[in-house]
GROMACS .gro file of C-alpha atoms in nm:
model
  303
    1MET     CA    1   4.858  -5.858  -1.985
    2ARG     CA    2   4.545  -5.778  -1.733
    3ALA     CA    3   4.249  -6.036  -1.764
    4PRO     CA    4   3.929  -5.875  -1.899
    5ARG     CA    5   3.719  -5.667  -1.729
    6TRP     CA    6   3.438  -5.899  -1.815
    7PRO     CA    7   3.495  -6.184  -2.004
    8ASP     CA    8   3.267  -6.239  -2.258
    9SER     CA    9   3.350  -6.353  -2.625
   10ALA     CA   10   2.969  -6.384  -2.790
   11LEU     CA   11   2.991  -6.034  -2.619
   12ALA     CA   12   3.291  -5.879  -2.807
   13ALA     CA   13   3.199  -6.059  -3.129
   14ALA     CA   14   2.873  -5.868  -3.110
   15VAL     CA   15   3.058  -5.562  -3.034
   16ALA     CA   16   3.287  -5.579  -3.353
   17GLU     CA   17   2.992  -5.652  -3.557
   18ALA     CA   18   2.832  -5.325  -3.414
   19ASP     CA   19   3.096  -5.122  -3.470
   20GLU     CA   20   3.072  -5.172  -3.904
   21GLY     CA   21   2.727  -5.132  -3.869
   22ARG     CA   22   2.571  -5.491  -3.810
   23VAL     CA   23   2.330  -5.532  -3.565
   24ARG     CA   24   2.161  -5.844  -3.567
   25ALA     CA   25   2.473  -6.029  -3.387
   26ALA     CA   26   2.319  -5.778  -3.084
   27GLY     CA   27   1.963  -5.959  -3.092
   28THR     CA   28   2.159  -6.304  -3.077
   29VAL     CA   29   2.370  -6.249  -2.773
   30LEU     CA   30   2.075  -6.107  -2.596
   31ALA     CA   31   1.862  -6.367  -2.669
   32GLU     CA   32   2.103  -6.648  -2.509
   33CYS     CA   33   2.123  -6.491  -2.190
   34ARG     CA   34   1.733  -6.433  -2.120
   35THR     CA   35   1.750  -6.600  -1.814
   36ASP     CA   36   2.061  -6.430  -1.651
   37PRO     CA   37   1.915  -6.071  -1.623
   38GLU     CA   38   2.291  -5.982  -1.470
   39LEU     CA   39   2.430  -6.067  -1.801
   40ARG     CA   40   2.151  -5.937  -2.005
   41ALA     CA   41   2.199  -5.615  -1.791
   42HIS     CA   42   2.567  -5.601  -1.863
   43ARG     CA   43   2.501  -5.687  -2.259
   44VAL     CA   44   2.222  -5.430  -2.298
   45GLU     CA   45   2.440  -5.100  -2.173
   46VAL     CA   46   2.716  -5.240  -2.364
   47LEU     CA   47   2.564  -5.295  -2.711
   48ALA     CA   48   2.334  -4.939  -2.655
   49ASP     CA   49   2.640  -4.741  -2.641
   50ARG     CA   50   2.821  -4.893  -2.915
   51LEU     CA   51   2.461  -4.892  -3.129
   52ILE     CA   52   2.404  -4.523  -3.068
   53GLY     CA   53   2.237  -4.333  -3.384
   54PHE     CA   54   2.126  -4.724  -3.424
   55GLY     CA   55   1.785  -4.714  -3.252
   56GLU     CA   56   1.565  -4.678  -3.569
   57ARG     CA   57   1.703  -4.949  -3.805
   58VAL     CA   58   1.718  -5.202  -3.441
   59ARG     CA   59   1.344  -5.105  -3.358
   60ASP     CA   60   1.259  -5.181  -3.667
   61ILE     CA   61   1.368  -5.543  -3.716
   62GLY     CA   62   1.209  -5.558  -3.367
   63VAL     CA   63   0.908  -5.470  -3.519
   64GLN     CA   64   0.949  -5.726  -3.842
   65ALA     CA   65   1.040  -6.016  -3.650
   66ARG     CA   66   0.844  -5.959  -3.331
   67ASP     CA   67   1.142  -5.958  -3.148
   68PRO     CA   68   1.180  -5.881  -2.765
   69ASP     CA   69   1.568  -5.852  -2.771
   70MET     CA   70   1.562  -5.634  -3.058
   71PHE     CA   71   1.285  -5.408  -2.856
   72LEU     CA   72   1.477  -5.415  -2.610
   73LEU     CA   73   1.764  -5.295  -2.779
   74ALA     CA   74   1.628  -5.021  -2.944
   75GLY     CA   75   1.474  -4.862  -2.641
   76ALA     CA   76   1.847  -4.891  -2.456
   77ILE     CA   77   1.991  -4.727  -2.721
   78PHE     CA   78   1.710  -4.462  -2.732
   79THR     CA   79   1.751  -4.336  -2.366
   80LYS     CA   80   2.144  -4.358  -2.440
   81GLU     CA   81   2.089  -4.103  -2.722
   82ALA     CA   82   1.871  -3.872  -2.510
   83TRP     CA   83   2.112  -3.869  -2.198
   84ALA     CA   84   2.380  -3.838  -2.434
   85ILE     CA   85   2.187  -3.497  -2.562
   86ARG     CA   86   2.115  -3.367  -2.215
   87GLY     CA   87   2.441  -3.393  -2.137
   88ALA     CA   88   2.479  -3.439  -1.719
   89GLY     CA   89   2.490  -3.119  -1.573
   90LEU     CA   90   2.206  -2.953  -1.336
   91SER     CA   91   1.869  -2.893  -1.531
   92THR     CA   92   1.912  -2.542  -1.569
   93SER     CA   93   2.215  -2.567  -1.782
   94VAL     CA   94   2.007  -2.784  -1.998
   95GLY     CA   95   1.833  -2.532  -2.221
   96ASP     CA   96   1.446  -2.541  -2.399
   97LYS     CA   97   1.598  -2.652  -2.746
   98ARG     CA   98   1.764  -2.982  -2.620
   99PHE     CA   99   1.494  -3.049  -2.354
  100ARG     CA  100   1.318  -3.084  -2.640
  101VAL     CA  101   1.533  -3.289  -2.826
  102PHE     CA  102   1.598  -3.508  -2.503
  103HIS     CA  103   1.266  -3.550  -2.398
  104SER     CA  104   1.203  -3.679  -2.824
  105HIS     CA  105   1.412  -3.911  -2.786
  106LEU     CA  106   1.311  -4.063  -2.471
  107THR     CA  107   0.964  -4.107  -2.556
  108GLN     CA  108   1.082  -4.301  -2.826
  109ALA     CA  109   1.237  -4.599  -2.561
  110VAL     CA  110   0.858  -4.612  -2.435
  111VAL     CA  111   0.718  -4.837  -2.636
  112PRO     CA  112   0.956  -5.100  -2.722
  113LEU     CA  113   1.052  -5.140  -2.404
  114ARG     CA  114   0.695  -5.185  -2.323
  115ARG     CA  115   0.710  -5.438  -2.601
  116ALA     CA  116   0.996  -5.613  -2.478
  117ALA     CA  117   0.845  -5.636  -2.164
  118ASP     CA  118   0.537  -5.760  -2.286
  119LEU     CA  119   0.681  -6.027  -2.501
  120LEU     CA  120   0.904  -6.162  -2.188
  121THR     CA  121   0.691  -6.112  -1.911
  122ASP     CA  122   0.989  -6.303  -1.654
  123ASP     CA  123   1.235  -6.059  -1.800
  124PRO     CA  124   1.315  -5.764  -1.522
  125VAL     CA  125   1.590  -5.607  -1.786
  126PRO     CA  126   1.311  -5.346  -1.970
  127TRP     CA  127   1.153  -5.225  -1.676
  128SER     CA  128   1.475  -5.167  -1.546
  129GLU     CA  129   1.600  -4.988  -1.874
  130MET     CA  130   1.248  -4.778  -1.828
  131PHE     CA  131   1.402  -4.603  -1.487
  132PRO     CA  132   1.626  -4.364  -1.663
  133VAL     CA  133   1.276  -4.248  -1.911
  134SER     CA  134   1.072  -4.211  -1.613
  135ARG     CA  135   1.332  -3.956  -1.422
  136GLY     CA  136   1.389  -3.778  -1.797
  137LEU     CA  137   0.999  -3.758  -1.880
  138GLU     CA  138   0.957  -3.699  -1.516
  139PHE     CA  139   0.717  -3.965  -1.419
  140ASP     CA  140   0.510  -3.927  -1.107
  141ARG     CA  141   0.628  -4.110  -0.808
  142ALA     CA  142   0.402  -4.408  -0.837
  143HIS     CA  143   0.480  -4.499  -1.164
  144LYS     CA  144   0.841  -4.538  -1.069
  145ASP     CA  145   0.740  -4.721  -0.765
  146GLN     CA  146   0.564  -4.932  -1.018
  147LEU     CA  147   0.816  -4.996  -1.264
  148TRP     CA  148   1.061  -5.093  -0.938
  149SER     CA  149   0.752  -5.326  -0.804
  150GLU     CA  150   0.790  -5.445  -1.142
  151VAL     CA  151   1.190  -5.537  -1.081
  152ASP     CA  152   1.171  -5.640  -0.747
  153ARG     CA  153   0.928  -5.911  -0.747
  154ARG     CA  154   1.136  -6.079  -1.072
  155THR     CA  155   1.485  -5.984  -0.982
  156PRO     CA  156   1.542  -5.797  -0.634
  157LEU     CA  157   1.951  -5.780  -0.661
  158LEU     CA  158   1.968  -5.657  -0.996
  159VAL     CA  159   2.200  -5.447  -0.963
  160SER     CA  160   2.165  -5.185  -1.245
  161ALA     CA  161   1.803  -5.155  -1.154
  162ASN     CA  162   1.902  -5.072  -0.731
  163ASP     CA  163   2.153  -4.860  -0.888
  164SER     CA  164   1.908  -4.675  -1.077
  165ARG     CA  165   1.649  -4.700  -0.783
  166VAL     CA  166   1.908  -4.518  -0.557
  167GLN     CA  167   1.912  -4.203  -0.869
  168THR     CA  168   1.520  -4.215  -0.836
  169LEU     CA  169   1.533  -4.164  -0.507
  170ALA     CA  170   1.820  -3.918  -0.472
  171PRO     CA  171   1.710  -3.590  -0.397
  172LYS     CA  172   1.780  -3.405  -0.691
  173TRP     CA  173   1.518  -3.625  -0.864
  174SER     CA  174   1.305  -3.728  -0.571
  175LYS     CA  175   1.275  -3.340  -0.423
  176GLY     CA  176   1.297  -3.409  -0.092
  177ASP     CA  177   1.608  -3.484   0.158
  178GLU     CA  178   1.842  -3.808   0.144
  179THR     CA  179   1.659  -4.038   0.436
  180GLU     CA  180   1.484  -4.278   0.192
  181MET     CA  181   1.773  -4.345  -0.075
  182LEU     CA  182   1.965  -4.393   0.201
  183ALA     CA  183   1.735  -4.662   0.400
  184PHE     CA  184   1.650  -4.786   0.069
  185ALA     CA  185   2.069  -4.873   0.030
  186ARG     CA  186   2.094  -5.023   0.325
  187GLU     CA  187   1.828  -5.229   0.251
  188ARG     CA  188   2.009  -5.324   0.006
  189VAL     CA  189   2.326  -5.430   0.152
  190GLU     CA  190   2.142  -5.621   0.411
  191LEU     CA  191   1.939  -5.840   0.157
  192ALA     CA  192   2.286  -5.928  -0.046
  193PRO     CA  193   2.501  -6.213  -0.017
  194ASN     CA  194   2.860  -6.215   0.056
  195GLY     CA  195   3.026  -6.136  -0.284
  196HIS     CA  196   2.742  -5.938  -0.444
  197PRO     CA  197   2.785  -5.642  -0.577
  198VAL     CA  198   2.455  -5.491  -0.520
  199VAL     CA  199   2.604  -5.359  -0.170
  200ALA     CA  200   2.733  -5.088  -0.380
  201VAL     CA  201   2.451  -4.940  -0.406
  202LEU     CA  202   2.555  -4.774  -0.048
  203VAL     CA  203   2.826  -4.604  -0.187
  204SER     CA  204   2.576  -4.430  -0.466
  205ALA     CA  205   2.349  -4.310  -0.188
  206VAL     CA  206   2.641  -4.135   0.007
  207PHE     CA  207   2.763  -3.965  -0.285
  208GLU     CA  208   2.452  -3.868  -0.377
  209THR     CA  209   2.394  -3.689  -0.043
  210ALA     CA  210   2.703  -3.559  -0.046
  211ALA     CA  211   2.663  -3.436  -0.390
  212HIS     CA  212   2.311  -3.272  -0.248
  213HIS     CA  213   2.450  -3.117   0.059
  214ASP     CA  214   2.774  -2.985  -0.115
  215ARG     CA  215   2.884  -3.014  -0.516
  216ARG     CA  216   3.239  -2.901  -0.465
  217VAL     CA  217   3.431  -3.192  -0.507
  218GLY     CA  218   3.708  -3.163  -0.264
  219ASN     CA  219   3.436  -3.207   0.026
  220VAL     CA  220   3.304  -3.491  -0.080
  221GLY     CA  221   3.552  -3.679   0.130
  222ARG     CA  222   3.444  -3.530   0.463
  223PHE     CA  223   3.093  -3.556   0.379
  224CYS     CA  224   3.123  -3.935   0.291
  225ALA     CA  225   3.357  -3.976   0.606
  226LYS     CA  226   2.978  -3.966   0.848
  227TRP     CA  227   2.899  -4.277   0.723
  228ARG     CA  228   3.259  -4.466   0.715
  229ASP     CA  229   3.169  -4.740   0.975
  230GLU     CA  230   2.822  -4.867   0.726
  231LEU     CA  231   3.096  -4.784   0.464
  232VAL     CA  232   3.346  -5.053   0.587
  233ALA     CA  233   3.122  -5.302   0.653
  234ALA     CA  234   2.939  -5.315   0.321
  235SER     CA  235   3.302  -5.307   0.176
  236ALA     CA  236   3.384  -5.639   0.380
  237LYS     CA  237   3.058  -5.775   0.274
  238LEU     CA  238   3.202  -5.753  -0.086
  239LEU     CA  239   3.538  -5.861  -0.020
  240SER     CA  240   3.434  -6.186   0.208
  241GLY     CA  241   3.260  -6.391  -0.128
  242THR     CA  242   3.361  -6.508  -0.407
  243LEU     CA  243   3.066  -6.453  -0.639
  244ALA     CA  244   3.172  -6.251  -0.948
  245LEU     CA  245   2.893  -6.081  -1.188
  246PRO     CA  246   2.950  -5.807  -1.464
  247ARG     CA  247   2.928  -5.524  -1.217
  248THR     CA  248   3.165  -5.634  -0.937
  249THR     CA  249   3.428  -5.465  -1.109
  250TRP     CA  250   3.223  -5.126  -1.060
  251ALA     CA  251   3.147  -5.237  -0.688
  252HIS     CA  252   3.506  -5.236  -0.669
  253ASN     CA  253   3.553  -4.862  -0.835
  254MET     CA  254   3.284  -4.715  -0.613
  255PHE     CA  255   3.435  -4.836  -0.277
  256ALA     CA  256   3.774  -4.756  -0.380
  257ALA     CA  257   3.677  -4.427  -0.442
  258VAL     CA  258   3.457  -4.343  -0.171
  259PHE     CA  259   3.788  -4.441   0.084
  260VAL     CA  260   3.992  -4.239  -0.150
  261ALA     CA  261   3.802  -3.964  -0.107
  262MET     CA  262   3.831  -3.981   0.252
  263GLY     CA  263   4.188  -4.072   0.274
  264ASP     CA  264   4.152  -4.392   0.405
  265HIS     CA  265   4.380  -4.602   0.198
  266LEU     CA  266   4.389  -4.928   0.418
  267HIS     CA  267   4.023  -4.993   0.263
  268ALA     CA  268   4.049  -4.861  -0.037
  269GLU     CA  269   4.390  -5.104  -0.112
  270PRO     CA  270   4.183  -5.452  -0.175
  271HIS     CA  271   3.907  -5.243  -0.455
  272LEU     CA  272   4.222  -5.098  -0.603
  273ARG     CA  273   4.349  -5.447  -0.647
  274ALA     CA  274   4.046  -5.595  -0.752
  275MET     CA  275   3.982  -5.351  -1.005
  276ASP     CA  276   4.334  -5.497  -1.177
  277GLY     CA  277   4.374  -5.141  -1.358
  278HIS     CA  278   3.975  -5.182  -1.483
  279VAL     CA  279   3.823  -4.804  -1.403
  280SER     CA  280   3.475  -4.730  -1.387
  281ALA     CA  281   3.460  -4.350  -1.463
  282ALA     CA  282   3.133  -4.304  -1.318
  283ALA     CA  283   3.314  -4.396  -0.984
  284TRP     CA  284   3.601  -4.148  -1.009
  285ASP     CA  285   3.404  -3.867  -1.164
  286TRP     CA  286   3.257  -3.816  -0.825
  287ILE     CA  287   3.543  -3.755  -0.655
  288GLY     CA  288   3.757  -3.511  -0.956
  289GLY     CA  289   3.792  -3.820  -1.241
  290GLU     CA  290   4.010  -4.055  -1.331
  291GLN     CA  291   4.354  -3.865  -1.229
  292ARG     CA  292   4.213  -3.979  -0.829
  293TYR     CA  293   4.258  -4.334  -0.876
  294ARG     CA  294   4.606  -4.298  -1.112
  295THR     CA  295   4.736  -4.109  -0.782
  296ALA     CA  296   4.560  -4.385  -0.558
  297ALA     CA  297   4.730  -4.667  -0.783
  298THR     CA  298   5.055  -4.522  -0.816
  299ARG     CA  299   5.030  -4.521  -0.402
  300LEU     CA  300   4.966  -4.867  -0.402
  301ARG     CA  301   5.250  -4.975  -0.632
  302THR     CA  302   5.511  -4.783  -0.424
  303THR     CA  303   5.335  -4.917  -0.057
   0.00000   0.00000   0.00000
């Protein structure tokens, strides 16, 4: 049996409660990790996914108890609901009616996230959770930069926030080219200690660049190959440390996917092994889906 992607018995118990429609345990496990932003961001993401449809109930508990953890979770749930409604396609494929519902749900996320930030002033996670809200509601660039500064001065290497910042700077949202996005990703690689999964934001930036120039999945590897040396160096930095964080498996998925896309199985191999079978669909969707992972994993087992 493979080890869990990220062993967290308290979170597993809260998820089991959430699956039964009971939401208070979620607040408890979030309260336990207020001083651990990486774990807190991870737990928020997992719990919000499982509690889609319960945003109003969670928000009401937050109001009654003046509870920052429930405010944070409510905002994250509303955001997840909104993006599920919108879908992942280009804006031209969404339609006016769906956009209105999307914006309505995103608007519901703003107040609880602000309340969470006000109640726990050292917590970067409510600010990080505002990033997808700011993109969807099309906040101006100054506002988006302010959100980033709030995270950066509290926890500069928070992985989910850094990956969201890459999204904010991506051409599809910034309406510019990839220059600023790539510069930001390179800066984070430079700042990261050995073993830190934040180095994988360089892969995110490279994938975004490839998609900006040519959305055909079959051409991803050709574009990514332009940054091969940088990707190899960032990959080595991830592999050279023993630091383990909730997003480490995601980082290995990202590097494995980009090297598989380039046909570079030598550099994909250690990341495929480190994944231990735990697949992040968000990584492999860039290169055609989970079948690309399965093909690469089969190759690894037979070599």
